[in-house]
Amino acid sequence: MAASSITLCLAAVAILAVAVEGFNITDLLSAHPEYSEFNDLLTKTKLADDINSREPVTVCVIPNGGLSAYTGKYPLSVVKNILALHVLLDYFDAPKLHKIAEGSVLTTTLYQTTGNAGGNLGFVNITDLKGGKVGFGSGVPGSSLDSTFAKSVVQVPYNLSVIEISKAIAPSAVLTAPAPSASSVNITALLEKAGCKTFASLIVSTGVLKIYQSALDKGLTIFAPNDEAFKATGAPDLSKLTSAEVDSVLRYHALASYSPIGTLKQSTGRIETLATNGAGKYDLSVKTAGDSVSLVTGVGTSRVASTVLDSTPLCIFTVDNMLLPVELFGKAPAPAPGPAPETSPSPAPVAEAPSPKSAAAPSPFHSPPAPPSKSPAASPSDGPTADSQNSTSNNAGGALKSPTVMKTVVAAASVTVLASVLLS
Ligand SMILES: *[C@@H]1O[C@H](CO)[C@@H](O)[C@H](O)[C@H]1NC(C)=O
Ligand SMILES: *[C@@H]1O[C@H](CO)[C@@H](O)[C@H](O)[C@H]1NC(C)=O
Ligand SMILES: *[C@@H]1O[C@H](CO)[C@@H](O)[C@H](O)[C@H]1NC(C)=O
Ligand SMILES: *[C@@H]1O[C@H](CO)[C@@H](O)[C@H](O)[C@H]1NC(C)=O
Ligand SMILES: *[C@@H]1O[C@H](CO)[C@@H](O)[C@H](O)[C@H]1NC(C)=O
């Protein structure tokens, strides 16, 4: 019985994993070389990650050559906006396109989610035209519908559809939108406006801003704690650190890559930061629960609260808590301990742990911790045993764990219980 219940449990977990993984647009399109240019651009702009993290979604692809009027002429940030207009946040296959209610619909695109689309610019108008044709155009009133549905490419009902349309949708307002050239962006001004004055003044006074700026060309992502984060109980007193340590803390708040929110959602494993000075040093990982994305440092967790700027090659986010690297805050029961996010609106994860108090007992601040609450949940129903298997993405350290992980673990545990009941 035990063996079969375990097998069943593993099977259930495997199914769960596949469902969560979803599809990979890059892989799907690689089977269609006639769209290789479009596919390459999805990768370059990181839109592929965003697409993979959504469903339902329809990608309107253009055959090779169809984007050349834009790729040669406009910066990548503009090309990205054009492509984002070709990603519809709904499922459209041929049958659905041919029976659009009232003959015309405005559908939301990925461009709308950037917050930069005024009026109807972030929408696409799909209209049934005479003679069985389906026209596509910008949602801006009066736009022409001169791009038409050509054929279906891939369908995974009702989550993912890839269709070919005859011509790029590129309204002039997208082409002429001022593309902030990364070198001209005033990072501190943006940070101040976003409620991160303390962080802004720190990166200026320490000179870390210059380090950020020199990393910019190759891609840069900044996680700026808001002003409250510096005052929160548990926030470290930076004046007690050496200037080299403050420098490391500030570098730790940035990645040397352009990583928009969709890319963060798709990331697995540890991610290097600008403070990383050796394998496994000063890195962090990402936990996603639905639309909520959190950064896990090993000392604590911080929610990514808002996007201040997403413009290739620069991303700026605000975060609810300071990011504390274990290298500086993990070991000693720090003077001001409790990097725990007190005010963040995430549901108390501990409450979801099925059982014992043992989960809460050990201090979360001893850094290379043996996550105590994991074993009871992950082990089969016969109580807290020595299931000490470390999952790499999960050794977040400390008692803070994302609700998703807990839910998954709890779900897996209940499947096991169910299986044992059924099989006994
Ligand atoms: C999707 O597929 C591409 C190409 O096969 C691969 O490089 C990429 O890592 C995959 N993405 C994910 C999120 O698995
Ligand atoms: C779509 O565009 C056509 C032509 O510009 C227009 O007549 C129609 O009202 C638009 N549809 C919607 C839903 O806005
Ligand atoms: C489509 O998405 C739903 C909801 O996430 C999921 O349950 C289902 O398995 C997906 N279908 C396919 C064919 O991937
Ligand atoms: C950036 O903005 C700050 C104020 O937020 C200002 O003090 C600084 O001079 C600006 N830098 C540049 C290069 O314009
Ligand atoms: C498991 O975690 C412990 C403590 O963090 C560590 O010492 C050990 O090397 C890890 N084992 C594996 C297989 O990762």
Short mmCIF file of C-alpha atoms and ligand atoms in Angstrom, two decimals:
data_model
loop_
_atom_site.label_atom_id
_atom_site.label_comp_id
_atom_site.label_asym_id
_atom_site.label_seq_id
_atom_site.Cartn_x
_atom_site.Cartn_y
_atom_site.Cartn_z
CA MET A 1 0.00 0.00 0.00
CA ALA A 2 2.67 2.46 1.00
CA ALA A 3 4.56 2.03 -2.24
CA SER A 4 1.54 2.48 -4.46
CA SER A 5 0.34 5.49 -2.53
CA ILE A 6 3.73 7.09 -2.92
CA THR A 7 3.72 6.35 -6.64
CA LEU A 8 0.32 7.90 -6.97
CA CYS A 9 1.47 10.88 -5.00
CA LEU A 10 4.50 11.37 -7.22
CA ALA A 11 2.32 11.10 -10.29
CA ALA A 12 -0.02 13.73 -8.90
CA VAL A 13 2.88 16.04 -8.14
CA ALA A 14 4.26 15.52 -11.64
CA ILE A 15 0.93 16.47 -13.20
CA LEU A 16 0.80 19.54 -11.00
CA ALA A 17 4.26 20.55 -12.16
CA VAL A 18 3.34 20.28 -15.85
CA ALA A 19 0.18 22.32 -15.38
CA VAL A 20 2.12 25.04 -13.60
CA GLU A 21 4.90 25.08 -16.18
CA GLY A 22 2.55 25.90 -19.03
CA PHE A 23 3.70 26.48 -22.56
CA ASN A 24 6.85 27.94 -24.06
CA ILE A 25 6.12 30.29 -26.98
CA THR A 26 9.76 30.26 -28.11
CA ASP A 27 9.70 26.49 -28.39
CA LEU A 28 6.34 26.43 -30.14
CA LEU A 29 7.36 29.00 -32.74
CA SER A 30 10.73 27.37 -33.37
CA ALA A 31 8.82 24.69 -35.26
CA HIS A 32 7.76 27.44 -37.70
CA PRO A 33 10.87 28.98 -39.28
CA GLU A 34 8.72 31.34 -41.33
CA TYR A 35 8.21 33.32 -38.09
CA SER A 36 11.79 33.12 -36.85
CA GLU A 37 12.27 36.90 -36.94
CA PHE A 38 9.17 37.47 -34.87
CA ASN A 39 10.27 34.71 -32.50
CA ASP A 40 13.77 36.17 -32.10
CA LEU A 41 12.27 39.54 -31.28
CA LEU A 42 10.01 38.02 -28.64
CA THR A 43 13.15 36.67 -26.98
CA LYS A 44 15.17 39.84 -27.36
CA THR A 45 12.46 42.03 -25.89
CA LYS A 46 11.70 39.46 -23.15
CA LEU A 47 8.08 39.50 -24.24
CA ALA A 48 8.33 35.71 -24.54
CA ASP A 49 8.54 35.46 -20.75
CA ASP A 50 5.52 37.66 -20.36
CA ILE A 51 3.55 35.60 -22.87
CA ASN A 52 4.52 32.36 -21.13
CA SER A 53 3.21 33.65 -17.85
CA ARG A 54 -0.24 34.46 -19.22
CA GLU A 55 -3.31 32.61 -20.29
CA PRO A 56 -5.51 32.94 -22.15
CA VAL A 57 -3.33 34.63 -24.73
CA THR A 58 -3.34 35.01 -28.52
CA VAL A 59 -0.14 35.87 -30.36
CA CYS A 60 -0.63 37.43 -33.80
CA VAL A 61 2.55 36.59 -35.68
CA ILE A 62 3.88 38.23 -38.83
CA PRO A 63 5.90 36.26 -41.37
CA ASN A 64 9.60 37.05 -41.79
CA GLY A 65 10.21 40.38 -43.46
CA GLY A 66 6.95 41.85 -42.22
CA LEU A 67 8.58 43.83 -39.44
CA SER A 68 11.61 45.08 -41.30
CA ALA A 69 10.10 48.55 -41.72
CA TYR A 70 10.32 48.89 -37.93
CA THR A 71 13.28 46.83 -36.79
CA GLY A 72 15.79 48.77 -38.82
CA LYS A 73 14.38 52.14 -37.99
CA TYR A 74 13.22 52.21 -34.39
CA PRO A 75 14.90 51.41 -31.07
CA LEU A 76 14.17 48.06 -29.47
CA SER A 77 11.88 49.69 -26.92
CA VAL A 78 9.56 50.86 -29.72
CA VAL A 79 9.72 47.51 -31.51
CA LYS A 80 8.79 45.92 -28.20
CA ASN A 81 5.71 48.12 -27.96
CA ILE A 82 4.66 47.14 -31.48
CA LEU A 83 5.08 43.47 -30.67
CA ALA A 84 3.20 43.90 -27.41
CA LEU A 85 0.24 45.11 -29.49
CA HIS A 86 0.29 41.72 -31.22
CA VAL A 87 -0.26 39.84 -27.98
CA LEU A 88 -3.98 39.71 -27.19
CA LEU A 89 -5.02 38.86 -23.66
CA ASP A 90 -7.85 36.61 -24.78
CA TYR A 91 -8.22 33.43 -26.76
CA PHE A 92 -9.01 33.81 -30.46
CA ASP A 93 -8.96 30.92 -32.89
CA ALA A 94 -10.44 30.80 -36.40
CA PRO A 95 -13.98 29.79 -35.36
CA LYS A 96 -14.13 32.54 -32.74
CA LEU A 97 -12.76 35.15 -35.15
CA HIS A 98 -15.47 34.35 -37.65
CA LYS A 99 -18.29 34.82 -35.20
CA ILE A 100 -17.32 37.96 -33.31
CA ALA A 101 -20.38 39.26 -31.51
CA GLU A 102 -21.83 42.35 -33.23
CA GLY A 103 -19.12 41.88 -35.85
CA SER A 104 -16.51 43.96 -34.04
CA VAL A 105 -14.62 43.83 -30.77
CA LEU A 106 -11.89 45.73 -28.96
CA THR A 107 -9.50 43.37 -27.23
CA THR A 108 -6.86 44.21 -24.63
CA THR A 109 -3.22 43.70 -25.56
CA LEU A 110 -0.02 43.34 -23.62
CA TYR A 111 0.81 46.93 -24.54
CA GLN A 112 -2.12 48.08 -22.41
CA THR A 113 -0.47 46.47 -19.36
CA THR A 114 2.55 48.78 -19.64
CA GLY A 115 0.47 51.70 -18.44
CA ASN A 116 1.90 53.81 -21.28
CA ALA A 117 -1.03 53.40 -23.62
CA GLY A 118 -3.32 56.38 -23.67
CA GLY A 119 -6.91 56.20 -24.91
CA ASN A 120 -7.53 53.02 -26.87
CA LEU A 121 -3.93 52.66 -27.95
CA GLY A 122 -3.47 49.49 -25.94
CA PHE A 123 -6.39 47.78 -27.66
CA VAL A 124 -6.79 46.01 -30.96
CA ASN A 125 -9.95 46.22 -33.01
CA ILE A 126 -11.00 42.92 -34.59
CA THR A 127 -13.81 43.25 -37.08
CA ASP A 128 -15.56 40.76 -39.36
CA LEU A 129 -15.29 42.28 -42.81
CA LYS A 130 -17.28 41.43 -45.88
CA GLY A 131 -16.43 38.27 -47.74
CA GLY A 132 -15.41 36.23 -44.69
CA LYS A 133 -12.32 38.31 -43.99
CA VAL A 134 -11.36 39.30 -40.47
CA GLY A 135 -9.66 42.68 -40.12
CA PHE A 136 -7.22 43.76 -37.40
CA GLY A 137 -6.27 47.32 -36.52
CA SER A 138 -5.42 49.63 -33.68
CA GLY A 139 -8.18 50.31 -31.17
CA VAL A 140 -7.69 54.03 -31.71
CA PRO A 141 -10.94 55.27 -33.30
CA GLY A 142 -10.73 55.69 -37.04
CA SER A 143 -7.77 53.36 -37.49
CA SER A 144 -7.69 51.27 -40.62
CA LEU A 145 -8.32 47.53 -40.42
CA ASP A 146 -5.84 46.70 -43.15
CA SER A 147 -4.26 43.72 -41.48
CA THR A 148 -6.24 40.52 -41.98
CA PHE A 149 -6.37 37.07 -40.47
CA ALA A 150 -4.25 34.76 -42.62
CA LYS A 151 -4.22 31.40 -40.84
CA SER A 152 -4.09 29.48 -37.62
CA VAL A 153 -0.64 28.37 -36.48
CA VAL A 154 -0.94 26.70 -33.06
CA GLN A 155 -3.94 26.26 -30.81
CA VAL A 156 -4.10 25.05 -27.22
CA PRO A 157 -7.79 25.65 -26.45
CA TYR A 158 -8.62 27.85 -24.65
CA ASN A 159 -5.32 29.04 -23.25
CA LEU A 160 -2.99 29.78 -26.13
CA SER A 161 -3.56 30.61 -29.76
CA VAL A 162 -1.02 31.63 -32.35
CA ILE A 163 -2.44 33.10 -35.55
CA GLU A 164 -0.83 34.74 -38.53
CA ILE A 165 -2.02 38.17 -39.62
CA SER A 166 -1.05 39.81 -42.89
CA LYS A 167 0.51 43.04 -41.68
CA ALA A 168 1.93 44.58 -38.51
CA ILE A 169 -0.33 46.74 -36.37
CA ALA A 170 1.78 49.82 -35.73
CA PRO A 171 -0.25 52.95 -35.00
CA SER A 172 1.72 56.15 -35.36
CA ALA A 173 1.21 57.06 -31.70
CA VAL A 174 3.26 53.99 -30.74
CA LEU A 175 5.98 54.84 -33.23
CA THR A 176 6.27 58.44 -32.12
CA ALA A 177 5.94 57.81 -28.38
CA PRO A 178 9.07 59.31 -26.86
CA ALA A 179 11.31 56.32 -26.35
CA PRO A 180 13.27 57.18 -23.26
CA SER A 181 16.85 56.49 -24.16
CA ALA A 182 18.21 54.67 -21.17
CA SER A 183 21.19 56.95 -20.77
CA SER A 184 18.97 59.99 -20.57
CA VAL A 185 16.65 58.59 -17.92
CA ASN A 186 17.09 60.42 -14.62
CA ILE A 187 16.99 57.43 -12.27
CA THR A 188 16.97 59.46 -9.07
CA ALA A 189 14.17 61.69 -10.27
CA LEU A 190 12.05 58.65 -11.13
CA LEU A 191 12.81 57.08 -7.75
CA GLU A 192 11.91 60.22 -5.85
CA LYS A 193 8.65 60.51 -7.68
CA ALA A 194 7.85 56.87 -6.88
CA GLY A 195 8.22 57.38 -3.13
CA CYS A 196 11.78 56.07 -2.83
CA LYS A 197 13.56 59.25 -1.72
CA THR A 198 15.72 57.54 0.90
CA PHE A 199 16.98 54.97 -1.55
CA ALA A 200 17.56 57.65 -4.19
CA SER A 201 19.66 59.76 -1.87
CA LEU A 202 21.63 56.72 -0.67
CA ILE A 203 22.64 55.67 -4.15
CA VAL A 204 23.73 59.22 -4.88
CA SER A 205 25.69 59.77 -1.66
CA THR A 206 27.48 56.42 -1.88
CA GLY A 207 28.23 56.66 -5.58
CA VAL A 208 26.39 53.41 -6.29
CA LEU A 209 24.30 55.29 -8.83
CA LYS A 210 27.43 55.46 -11.01
CA ILE A 211 27.77 51.68 -10.77
CA TYR A 212 24.17 51.32 -11.84
CA GLN A 213 24.70 53.70 -14.74
CA SER A 214 27.76 51.88 -15.98
CA ALA A 215 25.79 48.61 -15.98
CA LEU A 216 22.92 50.18 -17.87
CA ASP A 217 23.97 49.45 -21.43
CA LYS A 218 23.88 45.71 -20.93
CA GLY A 219 20.59 45.81 -19.04
CA LEU A 220 19.72 46.84 -15.51
CA THR A 221 16.89 46.08 -13.10
CA ILE A 222 16.57 48.08 -9.88
CA PHE A 223 14.49 47.06 -6.85
CA ALA A 224 13.97 50.23 -4.88
CA PRO A 225 12.59 49.92 -1.34
CA ASN A 226 10.05 52.63 -0.63
CA ASP A 227 10.65 55.17 2.12
CA GLU A 228 8.54 53.24 4.64
CA ALA A 229 10.77 50.19 4.17
CA PHE A 230 13.72 52.06 5.66
CA LYS A 231 11.70 52.99 8.75
CA ALA A 232 10.09 49.61 9.28
CA THR A 233 10.82 47.67 12.44
CA GLY A 234 13.49 45.19 11.53
CA ALA A 235 15.06 47.42 8.92
CA PRO A 236 18.78 47.52 9.63
CA ASP A 237 20.47 50.68 10.84
CA LEU A 238 22.70 51.43 7.89
CA SER A 239 24.79 53.84 9.95
CA LYS A 240 26.07 50.82 11.88
CA LEU A 241 27.49 49.27 8.71
CA THR A 242 30.80 50.05 7.10
CA SER A 243 30.61 51.96 3.86
CA ALA A 244 31.68 48.84 1.96
CA GLU A 245 28.75 47.00 3.50
CA VAL A 246 26.29 49.75 2.63
CA ASP A 247 27.69 49.66 -0.86
CA SER A 248 27.03 45.90 -1.05
CA VAL A 249 23.50 46.31 0.27
CA LEU A 250 22.74 48.89 -2.40
CA ARG A 251 24.29 46.85 -5.19
CA TYR A 252 22.23 43.92 -3.92
CA HIS A 253 19.14 45.89 -4.95
CA ALA A 254 19.92 45.59 -8.66
CA LEU A 255 20.41 42.94 -11.33
CA ALA A 256 22.78 43.25 -14.26
CA SER A 257 20.04 42.40 -16.73
CA TYR A 258 16.84 43.78 -18.12
CA SER A 259 14.25 41.71 -16.22
CA PRO A 260 10.68 42.96 -16.61
CA ILE A 261 7.97 41.47 -14.44
CA GLY A 262 7.16 38.63 -16.85
CA THR A 263 10.80 37.59 -16.82
CA LEU A 264 10.93 37.66 -13.04
CA LYS A 265 7.84 35.45 -12.94
CA GLN A 266 9.49 32.90 -15.19
CA SER A 267 12.79 32.81 -13.38
CA THR A 268 13.84 29.79 -11.41
CA GLY A 269 16.80 29.26 -9.14
CA ARG A 270 19.09 31.89 -7.72
CA ILE A 271 19.67 35.16 -9.56
CA GLU A 272 22.91 37.10 -9.34
CA THR A 273 22.80 40.75 -8.29
CA LEU A 274 25.24 43.60 -8.81
CA ALA A 275 26.70 42.66 -5.41
CA THR A 276 27.47 39.10 -6.45
CA ASN A 277 31.19 38.49 -6.09
CA GLY A 278 31.40 34.75 -6.43
CA ALA A 279 29.20 31.74 -7.04
CA GLY A 280 26.18 31.73 -4.78
CA LYS A 281 27.10 35.03 -3.16
CA TYR A 282 24.68 37.90 -2.73
CA ASP A 283 22.06 36.27 -4.89
CA LEU A 284 18.30 36.03 -4.53
CA SER A 285 15.37 34.12 -5.92
CA VAL A 286 11.84 34.89 -7.04
CA LYS A 287 8.56 33.48 -5.80
CA THR A 288 5.36 34.00 -7.74
CA ALA A 289 1.84 33.56 -6.44
CA GLY A 290 -0.71 34.49 -9.06
CA ASP A 291 0.05 38.07 -10.00
CA SER A 292 2.15 38.71 -6.92
CA VAL A 293 5.91 38.49 -7.31
CA SER A 294 8.25 38.41 -4.32
CA LEU A 295 12.00 38.39 -3.93
CA VAL A 296 13.48 35.90 -1.50
CA THR A 297 16.90 36.80 -0.17
CA GLY A 298 17.47 34.05 2.34
CA VAL A 299 16.88 36.45 5.20
CA GLY A 300 13.44 37.64 4.25
CA THR A 301 10.94 38.22 1.51
CA SER A 302 9.93 41.40 -0.20
CA ARG A 303 6.99 41.95 -2.49
CA VAL A 304 7.57 43.69 -5.79
CA ALA A 305 5.04 46.46 -5.31
CA SER A 306 5.03 48.46 -8.54
CA THR A 307 6.76 49.05 -11.83
CA VAL A 308 8.26 52.52 -12.03
CA LEU A 309 9.82 52.04 -15.45
CA ASP A 310 9.95 49.19 -17.93
CA SER A 311 11.86 50.35 -20.96
CA THR A 312 14.51 48.17 -22.52
CA PRO A 313 17.23 47.95 -21.22
CA LEU A 314 16.13 49.41 -17.87
CA CYS A 315 13.53 48.24 -15.36
CA ILE A 316 12.81 49.95 -12.06
CA PHE A 317 10.51 48.39 -9.47
CA THR A 318 9.55 49.43 -5.98
CA VAL A 319 9.66 46.79 -3.25
CA ASP A 320 7.96 46.72 0.15
CA ASN A 321 11.00 45.76 2.19
CA MET A 322 14.73 46.23 2.06
CA LEU A 323 16.51 43.29 0.49
CA LEU A 324 18.88 41.88 3.07
CA PRO A 325 21.62 39.56 1.85
CA VAL A 326 22.44 36.59 4.12
CA GLU A 327 26.11 37.45 3.74
CA LEU A 328 25.53 40.52 5.93
CA PHE A 329 22.35 39.81 7.84
CA GLY A 330 21.98 36.09 7.92
CA LYS A 331 24.37 35.02 10.60
CA ALA A 332 24.45 37.10 13.76
CA PRO A 333 21.11 37.62 15.45
CA ALA A 334 21.43 41.11 14.12
CA PRO A 335 21.15 44.20 16.32
CA ALA A 336 17.87 45.03 14.75
CA PRO A 337 16.65 41.62 13.75
CA GLY A 338 13.39 40.74 12.21
CA PRO A 339 13.87 41.42 8.55
CA ALA A 340 10.46 39.89 8.48
CA PRO A 341 8.09 41.92 6.39
CA GLU A 342 5.65 43.16 8.98
CA THR A 343 3.45 45.42 6.99
CA SER A 344 3.31 43.67 3.70
CA PRO A 345 -0.20 42.65 2.82
CA SER A 346 0.65 39.07 2.07
CA PRO A 347 -1.38 36.56 3.99
CA ALA A 348 0.39 35.07 6.98
CA PRO A 349 1.92 31.98 5.52
CA VAL A 350 2.52 30.27 8.83
CA ALA A 351 -1.19 29.98 9.38
CA GLU A 352 -1.38 27.70 6.39
CA ALA A 353 1.09 25.20 7.69
CA PRO A 354 -0.96 22.21 8.64
CA SER A 355 0.78 21.43 11.80
CA PRO A 356 3.18 21.80 14.45
CA LYS A 357 4.43 24.63 16.49
CA SER A 358 7.90 23.44 15.73
CA ALA A 359 7.62 25.54 12.61
CA ALA A 360 7.53 28.74 14.54
CA ALA A 361 10.02 27.92 17.23
CA PRO A 362 13.51 28.30 15.81
CA SER A 363 14.74 31.73 15.04
CA PRO A 364 14.39 32.55 11.40
CA PHE A 365 17.50 34.63 11.56
CA HIS A 366 20.11 31.97 11.74
CA SER A 367 20.90 31.98 8.20
CA PRO A 368 21.71 28.63 6.69
CA PRO A 369 18.69 27.17 8.28
CA ALA A 370 17.14 23.80 8.09
CA PRO A 371 13.67 25.01 7.16
CA PRO A 372 11.82 23.41 9.97
CA SER A 373 8.25 23.62 8.83
CA LYS A 374 8.96 21.88 5.59
CA SER A 375 9.30 18.36 6.78
CA PRO A 376 5.87 17.90 8.31
CA ALA A 377 4.10 19.13 5.24
CA ALA A 378 6.23 17.43 2.68
CA SER A 379 6.41 14.05 4.28
CA PRO A 380 3.62 11.58 3.86
CA SER A 381 0.79 11.61 6.28
CA ASP A 382 2.61 9.80 9.03
CA GLY A 383 3.91 12.84 10.76
CA PRO A 384 7.04 14.91 10.82
CA THR A 385 9.79 12.63 9.68
CA ALA A 386 13.19 13.00 8.21
CA ASP A 387 12.16 14.17 4.82
CA SER A 388 15.00 16.60 4.69
CA GLN A 389 15.37 16.78 0.96
CA ASN A 390 16.42 20.29 0.00
CA SER A 391 14.64 21.78 -2.91
CA THR A 392 17.05 24.24 -4.42
CA SER A 393 14.55 26.92 -5.16
CA ASN A 394 13.09 26.53 -1.77
CA ASN A 395 15.94 26.91 0.65
CA ALA A 396 14.79 30.41 1.15
CA GLY A 397 16.14 30.34 4.62
CA GLY A 398 14.12 31.23 7.59
CA ALA A 399 10.52 30.85 8.30
CA LEU A 400 9.27 33.03 5.50
CA LYS A 401 7.95 31.11 2.63
CA SER A 402 5.68 32.04 -0.11
CA PRO A 403 2.07 31.08 0.19
CA THR A 404 2.25 29.31 -3.16
CA VAL A 405 4.91 26.98 -2.02
CA MET A 406 2.99 26.21 1.11
CA LYS A 407 -0.17 25.63 -0.83
CA THR A 408 1.59 23.35 -3.25
CA VAL A 409 3.18 21.40 -0.47
CA VAL A 410 -0.09 21.19 1.42
CA ALA A 411 -1.85 20.14 -1.75
CA ALA A 412 0.72 17.44 -2.36
CA ALA A 413 0.35 16.26 1.21
CA SER A 414 -3.42 16.07 0.92
CA VAL A 415 -3.14 14.12 -2.31
CA THR A 416 -1.03 11.62 -0.42
CA VAL A 417 -3.56 11.39 2.38
CA LEU A 418 -6.34 10.93 -0.13
CA ALA A 419 -4.37 8.28 -1.94
CA SER A 420 -3.69 6.34 1.23
CA VAL A 421 -7.34 6.48 2.16
CA LEU A 422 -8.44 5.30 -1.25
CA LEU A 423 -5.94 2.50 -1.35
CA SER A 424 -6.37 1.14 2.14
C1 LIG B 1 11.69 28.08 -23.81
O1 LIG B 1 12.36 27.44 -24.87
C2 LIG B 1 13.58 28.07 -25.24
C3 LIG B 1 14.10 27.40 -26.48
O2 LIG B 1 13.86 26.03 -26.47
C4 LIG B 1 14.55 27.99 -24.07
O3 LIG B 1 15.77 28.59 -24.41
C5 LIG B 1 13.92 28.70 -22.88
O4 LIG B 1 14.75 28.58 -21.75
C6 LIG B 1 12.55 28.13 -22.57
N1 LIG B 1 11.92 28.96 -21.58
C7 LIG B 1 11.45 28.46 -20.42
C8 LIG B 1 10.84 29.44 -19.50
O5 LIG B 1 11.52 27.29 -20.15
C1 LIG B 2 -13.36 48.95 -35.27
O1 LIG B 2 -12.96 49.81 -36.32
C2 LIG B 2 -13.99 50.13 -37.24
C3 LIG B 2 -13.37 50.93 -38.36
O2 LIG B 2 -12.58 51.96 -37.85
C4 LIG B 2 -15.10 50.88 -36.52
O3 LIG B 2 -16.15 51.15 -37.41
C5 LIG B 2 -15.62 50.03 -35.37
O4 LIG B 2 -16.56 50.76 -34.62
C6 LIG B 2 -14.47 49.62 -34.47
N1 LIG B 2 -14.96 48.68 -33.50
C7 LIG B 2 -14.96 48.94 -32.19
C8 LIG B 2 -15.50 47.86 -31.30
O5 LIG B 2 -14.51 49.98 -31.73
C1 LIG B 3 -5.55 25.76 -19.60
O1 LIG B 3 -5.51 26.52 -18.42
C2 LIG B 3 -6.23 25.95 -17.35
C3 LIG B 3 -6.23 26.93 -16.21
O2 LIG B 3 -4.93 27.27 -15.81
C4 LIG B 3 -5.60 24.62 -16.98
O3 LIG B 3 -6.31 24.03 -15.92
C5 LIG B 3 -5.63 23.71 -18.19
O4 LIG B 3 -4.95 22.51 -17.90
C6 LIG B 3 -4.97 24.38 -19.37
N1 LIG B 3 -5.17 23.56 -20.55
C7 LIG B 3 -4.18 23.15 -21.30
C8 LIG B 3 -4.58 22.29 -22.46
O5 LIG B 3 -3.02 23.45 -21.06
C1 LIG B 4 18.05 64.20 -11.76
O1 LIG B 4 17.02 64.63 -10.89
C2 LIG B 4 17.49 65.16 -9.65
C3 LIG B 4 16.28 65.56 -8.83
O2 LIG B 4 15.39 64.54 -8.71
C4 LIG B 4 18.36 66.37 -9.88
O3 LIG B 4 18.85 66.81 -8.63
C5 LIG B 4 19.51 65.99 -10.79
O4 LIG B 4 20.24 67.14 -11.10
C6 LIG B 4 18.98 65.37 -12.07
N1 LIG B 4 20.12 64.90 -12.85
C7 LIG B 4 20.28 65.22 -14.12
C8 LIG B 4 21.50 64.67 -14.78
O5 LIG B 4 19.48 65.92 -14.71
C1 LIG B 5 20.58 21.00 2.44
O1 LIG B 5 20.61 22.13 3.27
C2 LIG B 5 21.63 22.07 4.24
C3 LIG B 5 21.47 23.26 5.15
O2 LIG B 5 21.09 24.40 4.41
C4 LIG B 5 23.00 22.07 3.53
O3 LIG B 5 24.04 21.98 4.48
C5 LIG B 5 23.07 20.85 2.63
O4 LIG B 5 24.24 20.86 1.88
C6 LIG B 5 21.86 20.86 1.66
N1 LIG B 5 21.84 19.61 0.92
C7 LIG B 5 21.63 19.57 -0.38
C8 LIG B 5 21.56 18.24 -1.00
O5 LIG B 5 21.48 20.61 -1.04
#
